[in-house]
C-alpha cells in the first residue's frame, strides 16, 4: 500500500499545522514543532493506534534525547514495518538530526498511510495515554526505583536488612557500569559518524580544487595563445585594406582562433596542455599563407 504513495500524492501537500493537530488529537500530546517528533516515538504510537497491539510499546522511549536512544525507537518502527510488510525506507540518519523538512515529509507520508488504512477515522477505544504509560512502567519497573528514607529506617530494625542493602549496592554498581559502557559505545558511534563526514568533506574539497585548477589552466593557455607570435603573423593582422579580401581574411582569422581555442577548451587530458597543439595549428596556417604569397 505504501508503494502507491508517490511524491506527487496529495498527502505530501499537507501543511505543518495540520500534521501537528493530527498528532496532538490522536495521541493526546501537545507538540508545537515538527522537530519534537524526531525521536521516532510518535511514529511508533501512530502505527500502534492504527494497528492496536502490533507495536511493542514497552520498547518505545518517549523521553529519548540522544541519537542513540532515538535510533532504538526507529529500530522498533522498522520491525513493525517488516511485520506489516510496509515497503518504506526510513531515513534514520536525517530524521534523528531533527531537520524540520525531513521529519515533515516522513510524517506527511505516515498520515497518508494511516488515513488509507482507517479512512481517517479515530479509534475511540484506543487510549494513547494508557499505552504510553505501559511502556514507561515496563522500562522502569517498581523494583528498580530508589528506596525511600523510611525504608532505610525500617532496615535498622530488620536483622536481614544489611544483606538487602549490600545486594542493592552491588546491583546499582553493575547497572552503573552498563550505563557507562553504553555511553562510551554511543560516543564511539558519534565519533565514527563525524569522522566519516569529515572524510567526505575533504574528498569534496579535493575534487573541487582539482576542477578549479583544471579550468584555470585552460584559461591560462588561452591567454598565452592570444599573446603568441603566431597570432601576430596572421594575415589579417599584418595587412590593412578596405576591400572584400580584407573581410574574408578577417572572417578566416576569427575561424582560426575559434578552432585553436576549442582545441584547448575541449582537451580532456588534465595532465597535458593543448596549448602546443593550438600554436602548431596557427603556425601551419601562417606557413601555408607565406608560401602561397611567395609562389604568387
CSV table of C-alpha atoms in Angstrom, one decimal:
chain,number,residue,atom,x,y,z
A,1,UNK,CA,0.0,0.0,0.0
A,2,UNK,CA,2.8,2.4,0.8
A,3,UNK,CA,4.4,1.9,-2.6
A,4,UNK,CA,1.4,3.6,-4.2
A,5,UNK,CA,2.1,6.9,-2.3
A,6,UNK,CA,4.2,8.9,-4.7
A,7,UNK,CA,5.9,12.3,-4.1
A,8,UNK,CA,3.1,14.0,-6.1
A,9,UNK,CA,0.4,12.5,-3.9
A,10,UNK,CA,-1.9,15.0,-2.1
A,11,UNK,CA,-0.6,13.7,1.2
A,12,UNK,CA,2.7,15.5,0.7
A,13,UNK,CA,1.0,18.8,0.4
A,14,UNK,CA,-0.5,18.7,3.9
A,15,UNK,CA,0.7,21.6,6.0
A,16,UNK,CA,2.7,21.6,9.2
A,17,UNK,CA,-0.2,22.8,11.4
A,18,UNK,CA,-2.5,20.1,10.1
A,19,UNK,CA,0.2,17.4,10.9
A,20,UNK,CA,0.6,18.8,14.4
A,21,UNK,CA,-3.1,18.8,15.0
A,22,UNK,CA,-3.4,15.3,13.7
A,23,UNK,CA,-0.7,14.1,16.1
A,24,UNK,CA,-1.9,16.0,19.1
A,25,UNK,CA,-5.6,14.9,18.7
A,26,UNK,CA,-4.8,11.3,18.1
A,27,UNK,CA,-2.2,10.8,20.8
A,28,UNK,CA,-3.3,13.5,23.2
A,29,UNK,CA,0.0,15.3,23.0
A,30,UNK,CA,0.9,19.0,22.9
A,31,UNK,CA,3.6,19.2,20.2
A,32,UNK,CA,4.2,22.7,18.8
A,33,UNK,CA,7.0,21.9,16.4
A,34,UNK,CA,7.6,19.1,13.9
A,35,UNK,CA,11.1,18.6,15.2
A,36,UNK,CA,9.7,17.4,18.5
A,37,UNK,CA,8.6,14.2,16.7
A,38,UNK,CA,12.2,13.4,15.6
A,39,UNK,CA,12.7,10.7,18.2
A,40,UNK,CA,10.5,8.2,16.3
A,41,UNK,CA,8.3,7.6,19.4
A,42,UNK,CA,5.3,9.5,17.8
A,43,UNK,CA,5.6,7.4,14.6
A,44,UNK,CA,5.6,4.2,16.6
A,45,UNK,CA,2.5,5.1,18.5
A,46,UNK,CA,0.7,6.3,15.4
A,47,UNK,CA,1.1,2.8,14.0
A,48,UNK,CA,0.1,1.4,17.3
A,49,UNK,CA,-3.1,3.4,17.1
A,50,UNK,CA,-3.7,2.2,13.5
A,51,UNK,CA,-2.9,-1.4,14.3
A,52,UNK,CA,-3.6,-1.8,18.0
A,53,UNK,CA,-1.3,-4.2,19.8
A,54,UNK,CA,1.2,-4.6,16.9
A,55,UNK,CA,3.8,-2.2,18.2
A,56,UNK,CA,5.7,-3.3,21.4
A,57,UNK,CA,5.1,0.0,23.2
A,58,UNK,CA,7.3,-1.2,26.1
A,59,UNK,CA,10.3,-0.7,23.8
A,60,UNK,CA,9.3,2.8,22.7
A,61,UNK,CA,11.1,5.6,24.6
A,62,UNK,CA,9.2,8.9,24.6
A,63,UNK,CA,12.0,10.5,26.6
A,64,UNK,CA,14.7,9.8,24.0
A,65,UNK,CA,17.1,12.7,23.7
A,66,UNK,CA,20.3,11.3,22.3
A,67,UNK,CA,20.6,10.0,18.8
A,68,UNK,CA,21.4,6.5,20.2
A,69,UNK,CA,18.0,6.3,22.0
A,70,UNK,CA,16.2,7.7,19.0
A,71,UNK,CA,17.7,5.1,16.8
A,72,UNK,CA,16.4,2.4,19.1
A,73,UNK,CA,12.9,3.8,18.5
A,74,UNK,CA,13.4,3.7,14.7
A,75,UNK,CA,14.5,0.1,15.0
A,76,UNK,CA,11.2,-0.7,16.7
A,77,UNK,CA,9.4,1.1,13.9
A,78,UNK,CA,11.4,-0.8,11.2
A,79,UNK,CA,10.5,-4.1,12.8
A,80,UNK,CA,6.8,-3.1,12.7
A,81,UNK,CA,7.2,-2.1,9.0
A,82,UNK,CA,8.6,-5.5,8.3
A,83,UNK,CA,5.9,-7.3,10.3
A,84,UNK,CA,3.2,-5.3,8.4
A,85,UNK,CA,5.1,-5.7,5.1
A,86,UNK,CA,5.3,-1.9,4.6
A,87,UNK,CA,7.7,-1.1,1.9
A,88,UNK,CA,9.0,2.3,3.1
A,89,UNK,CA,12.6,3.3,3.6
A,90,UNK,CA,13.3,5.2,6.8
A,91,UNK,CA,16.0,7.9,6.5
A,92,UNK,CA,17.0,7.5,10.2
A,93,UNK,CA,20.3,9.5,9.9
A,94,UNK,CA,18.3,12.5,8.7
A,95,UNK,CA,15.3,12.2,11.0
A,96,UNK,CA,17.4,12.0,14.2
A,97,UNK,CA,19.1,15.2,13.3
A,98,UNK,CA,15.8,17.0,13.9
A,99,UNK,CA,15.6,18.5,10.4
A,100,UNK,CA,12.1,20.0,10.0
A,101,UNK,CA,11.7,19.3,6.3
A,102,UNK,CA,12.8,15.6,6.6
A,103,UNK,CA,10.6,15.0,9.6
A,104,UNK,CA,7.6,16.8,8.0
A,105,UNK,CA,7.9,14.7,4.8
A,106,UNK,CA,8.0,11.5,6.8
A,107,UNK,CA,5.0,12.5,8.9
A,108,UNK,CA,3.1,13.5,5.8
A,109,UNK,CA,3.7,10.0,4.4
A,110,UNK,CA,2.7,8.5,7.7
A,111,UNK,CA,-0.6,10.4,7.9
A,112,UNK,CA,-1.4,9.5,4.3
A,113,UNK,CA,-0.7,5.8,5.0
A,114,UNK,CA,-2.7,5.7,8.3
A,115,UNK,CA,-5.7,7.5,6.7
A,116,UNK,CA,-5.6,5.0,3.8
A,117,UNK,CA,-5.9,2.2,6.4
A,118,UNK,CA,-8.6,3.6,8.8
A,119,UNK,CA,-10.2,6.1,6.4
A,120,UNK,CA,-9.0,9.0,8.7
A,121,UNK,CA,-11.4,7.8,11.5
A,122,UNK,CA,-10.0,7.8,15.0
A,123,UNK,CA,-10.3,4.6,17.0
A,124,UNK,CA,-12.4,5.6,20.0
A,125,UNK,CA,-11.3,2.5,22.0
A,126,UNK,CA,-7.7,3.4,21.8
A,127,UNK,CA,-6.2,5.1,24.9
A,128,UNK,CA,-2.9,6.7,23.9
A,129,UNK,CA,-2.0,7.9,27.4
A,130,UNK,CA,-2.5,4.4,28.8
A,131,UNK,CA,-0.4,2.8,26.0
A,132,UNK,CA,2.4,5.3,26.7
A,133,UNK,CA,2.2,4.6,30.4
A,134,UNK,CA,2.5,0.9,29.8
A,135,UNK,CA,5.8,1.5,28.1
A,136,UNK,CA,7.1,3.7,30.9
A,137,UNK,CA,6.2,1.2,33.6
A,138,UNK,CA,7.9,-1.7,31.8
A,139,UNK,CA,11.0,0.3,31.2
A,140,UNK,CA,11.1,1.5,34.8
A,141,UNK,CA,9.7,-1.3,37.0
A,142,UNK,CA,8.9,-0.6,40.6
A,143,UNK,CA,11.7,-2.9,41.8
A,144,UNK,CA,14.3,-0.7,40.2
A,145,UNK,CA,13.2,2.5,41.9
A,146,UNK,CA,15.2,4.0,44.7
A,147,UNK,CA,14.2,3.1,48.2
A,148,UNK,CA,12.7,5.9,50.3
A,149,UNK,CA,14.4,7.0,53.6
A,150,UNK,CA,11.6,5.3,55.6
A,151,UNK,CA,12.7,2.0,54.2
A,152,UNK,CA,16.3,2.7,55.4
A,153,UNK,CA,14.9,3.4,58.9
A,154,UNK,CA,13.0,0.1,58.9
A,155,UNK,CA,16.1,-1.8,57.8
A,156,UNK,CA,17.8,-0.8,61.1
A,157,UNK,CA,15.2,-2.9,63.0
A,158,UNK,CA,15.4,-5.7,60.4
A,159,UNK,CA,18.3,-8.2,61.0
A,160,UNK,CA,18.4,-9.2,57.3
A,161,UNK,CA,18.4,-5.6,56.0
A,162,UNK,CA,22.2,-5.4,55.7
A,163,UNK,CA,22.2,-8.2,53.1
A,164,UNK,CA,19.4,-6.5,51.2
A,165,UNK,CA,21.3,-3.1,51.1
A,166,UNK,CA,24.5,-4.8,50.1
A,167,UNK,CA,22.7,-6.5,47.2
A,168,UNK,CA,21.1,-3.3,46.1
A,169,UNK,CA,24.5,-1.6,46.1
A,170,UNK,CA,26.0,-4.4,44.0
A,171,UNK,CA,23.2,-4.2,41.5
A,172,UNK,CA,23.4,-0.4,41.4
A,173,UNK,CA,27.2,-0.7,40.7
A,174,UNK,CA,26.6,-3.2,37.9
A,175,UNK,CA,23.9,-1.0,36.3
A,176,UNK,CA,26.2,2.0,36.5
A,177,UNK,CA,28.9,0.1,34.7
A,178,UNK,CA,26.4,-0.9,32.0
A,179,UNK,CA,25.2,2.7,31.5
A,180,UNK,CA,28.8,3.9,31.3
A,181,UNK,CA,29.6,1.2,28.7
A,182,UNK,CA,26.6,2.2,26.7
A,183,UNK,CA,27.6,5.9,26.9
A,184,UNK,CA,31.1,5.0,25.6
A,185,UNK,CA,29.6,3.0,22.8
A,186,UNK,CA,27.3,5.8,21.9
A,187,UNK,CA,30.2,8.3,21.9
A,188,UNK,CA,32.3,6.0,19.7
A,189,UNK,CA,29.4,5.8,17.2
A,190,UNK,CA,29.1,9.6,17.1
A,191,UNK,CA,32.9,10.0,16.7
A,192,UNK,CA,32.9,7.5,13.8
A,193,UNK,CA,30.0,9.2,12.1
A,194,UNK,CA,31.7,12.6,12.4
A,195,UNK,CA,35.0,11.1,11.1
A,196,UNK,CA,33.2,9.7,8.1
A,197,UNK,CA,31.5,13.1,7.4
A,198,UNK,CA,34.9,14.9,7.7
A,199,UNK,CA,36.4,12.4,5.3
A,200,UNK,CA,33.6,13.0,2.8
A,201,UNK,CA,34.0,16.8,3.1
A,202,UNK,CA,37.8,16.5,2.5
A,203,UNK,CA,37.1,14.4,-0.6
A,204,UNK,CA,34.7,17.0,-1.9
A,205,UNK,CA,37.1,19.9,-1.3
A,206,UNK,CA,39.9,17.9,-3.1
A,207,UNK,CA,37.7,17.3,-6.1
A,208,UNK,CA,36.6,21.0,-6.3
A,209,UNK,CA,40.3,22.1,-6.1
A,210,UNK,CA,41.2,19.8,-9.0
A,211,UNK,CA,38.4,21.0,-11.1
A,212,UNK,CA,39.3,24.7,-10.3
A,213,UNK,CA,42.9,24.0,-11.3
A,214,UNK,CA,41.8,22.2,-14.5
A,215,UNK,CA,39.8,25.2,-15.8
A,216,UNK,CA,42.3,27.8,-14.6
A,217,UNK,CA,45.0,26.0,-16.6
A,218,UNK,CA,42.7,26.2,-19.7
A,219,UNK,CA,42.2,30.0,-19.2
A,220,UNK,CA,45.9,30.4,-18.8
A,221,UNK,CA,46.6,28.5,-22.0
A,222,UNK,CA,44.1,30.7,-23.9
A,223,UNK,CA,45.8,33.8,-22.5
A,224,UNK,CA,49.2,32.6,-23.7
A,225,UNK,CA,47.8,31.7,-27.1
A,226,UNK,CA,46.4,35.2,-27.5
A,227,UNK,CA,49.9,36.6,-26.8
A,228,UNK,CA,51.8,34.2,-29.1
A,229,UNK,CA,53.8,35.4,-32.1
A,230,UNK,CA,51.8,33.1,-34.3
A,231,UNK,CA,48.7,35.2,-33.7
A,232,UNK,CA,50.6,38.4,-34.8
A,233,UNK,CA,51.6,36.7,-38.1
A,234,UNK,CA,48.1,36.0,-39.2
A,235,UNK,CA,47.4,37.8,-42.4
A,236,UNK,CA,44.5,39.9,-41.1
A,237,UNK,CA,46.8,41.5,-38.5
A,238,UNK,CA,49.7,42.1,-40.8
A,239,UNK,CA,47.7,43.6,-43.7
A,240,UNK,CA,45.3,46.5,-43.9
A,241,UNK,CA,42.7,47.2,-46.5
A,242,UNK,CA,39.2,48.1,-47.1
A,243,UNK,CA,38.4,45.7,-50.0
A,244,UNK,CA,36.4,42.5,-49.9
A,245,UNK,CA,39.6,40.4,-49.4
A,246,UNK,CA,40.2,42.0,-46.0
A,247,UNK,CA,36.7,41.0,-44.9
A,248,UNK,CA,37.4,37.4,-46.0
A,249,UNK,CA,40.7,37.4,-44.1
A,250,UNK,CA,39.1,38.8,-41.0
A,251,UNK,CA,36.5,36.0,-41.0
A,252,UNK,CA,39.2,33.4,-41.6
A,253,UNK,CA,41.2,34.8,-38.7
A,254,UNK,CA,38.2,34.6,-36.4
A,255,UNK,CA,37.6,31.0,-37.5
A,256,UNK,CA,41.2,30.0,-36.9
A,257,UNK,CA,41.2,31.5,-33.4
A,258,UNK,CA,37.9,29.8,-32.7
A,259,UNK,CA,39.3,26.4,-33.7
A,260,UNK,CA,42.5,26.9,-31.7
A,261,UNK,CA,40.6,28.0,-28.6
A,262,UNK,CA,38.3,25.0,-28.8
A,263,UNK,CA,41.4,22.7,-29.0
A,264,UNK,CA,42.3,24.0,-25.6
A,265,UNK,CA,38.8,24.0,-24.1
A,266,UNK,CA,37.8,20.6,-25.2
A,267,UNK,CA,41.1,18.8,-24.4
A,268,UNK,CA,40.1,16.1,-21.9
A,269,UNK,CA,43.6,15.3,-20.6
A,270,UNK,CA,44.2,17.3,-17.5
A,271,UNK,CA,47.9,16.4,-17.2
A,272,UNK,CA,48.9,17.5,-20.7
A,273,UNK,CA,48.2,21.0,-22.1
A,274,UNK,CA,46.7,21.5,-25.5
A,275,UNK,CA,48.4,24.9,-26.0
A,276,UNK,CA,51.3,23.5,-28.1
A,277,UNK,CA,48.8,21.8,-30.4
A,278,UNK,CA,46.8,25.1,-30.8
A,279,UNK,CA,50.0,27.0,-31.6
A,280,UNK,CA,51.1,24.4,-34.1
A,281,UNK,CA,47.7,24.8,-35.8
A,282,UNK,CA,48.2,28.5,-36.2
A,283,UNK,CA,51.8,28.1,-37.3
A,284,UNK,CA,50.8,25.7,-40.0
A,285,UNK,CA,48.3,28.1,-41.4
A,286,UNK,CA,50.8,31.0,-41.2
A,287,UNK,CA,53.4,29.0,-43.1
A,288,UNK,CA,51.0,27.9,-45.7
A,289,UNK,CA,49.9,31.6,-46.2
A,290,UNK,CA,53.5,32.7,-46.5
A,291,UNK,CA,54.3,30.0,-49.0
A,292,UNK,CA,51.3,31.0,-51.1
A,293,UNK,CA,52.4,34.6,-51.2
A,294,UNK,CA,55.9,33.6,-52.2
A,295,UNK,CA,54.6,31.4,-55.0
A,296,UNK,CA,52.5,34.3,-56.3
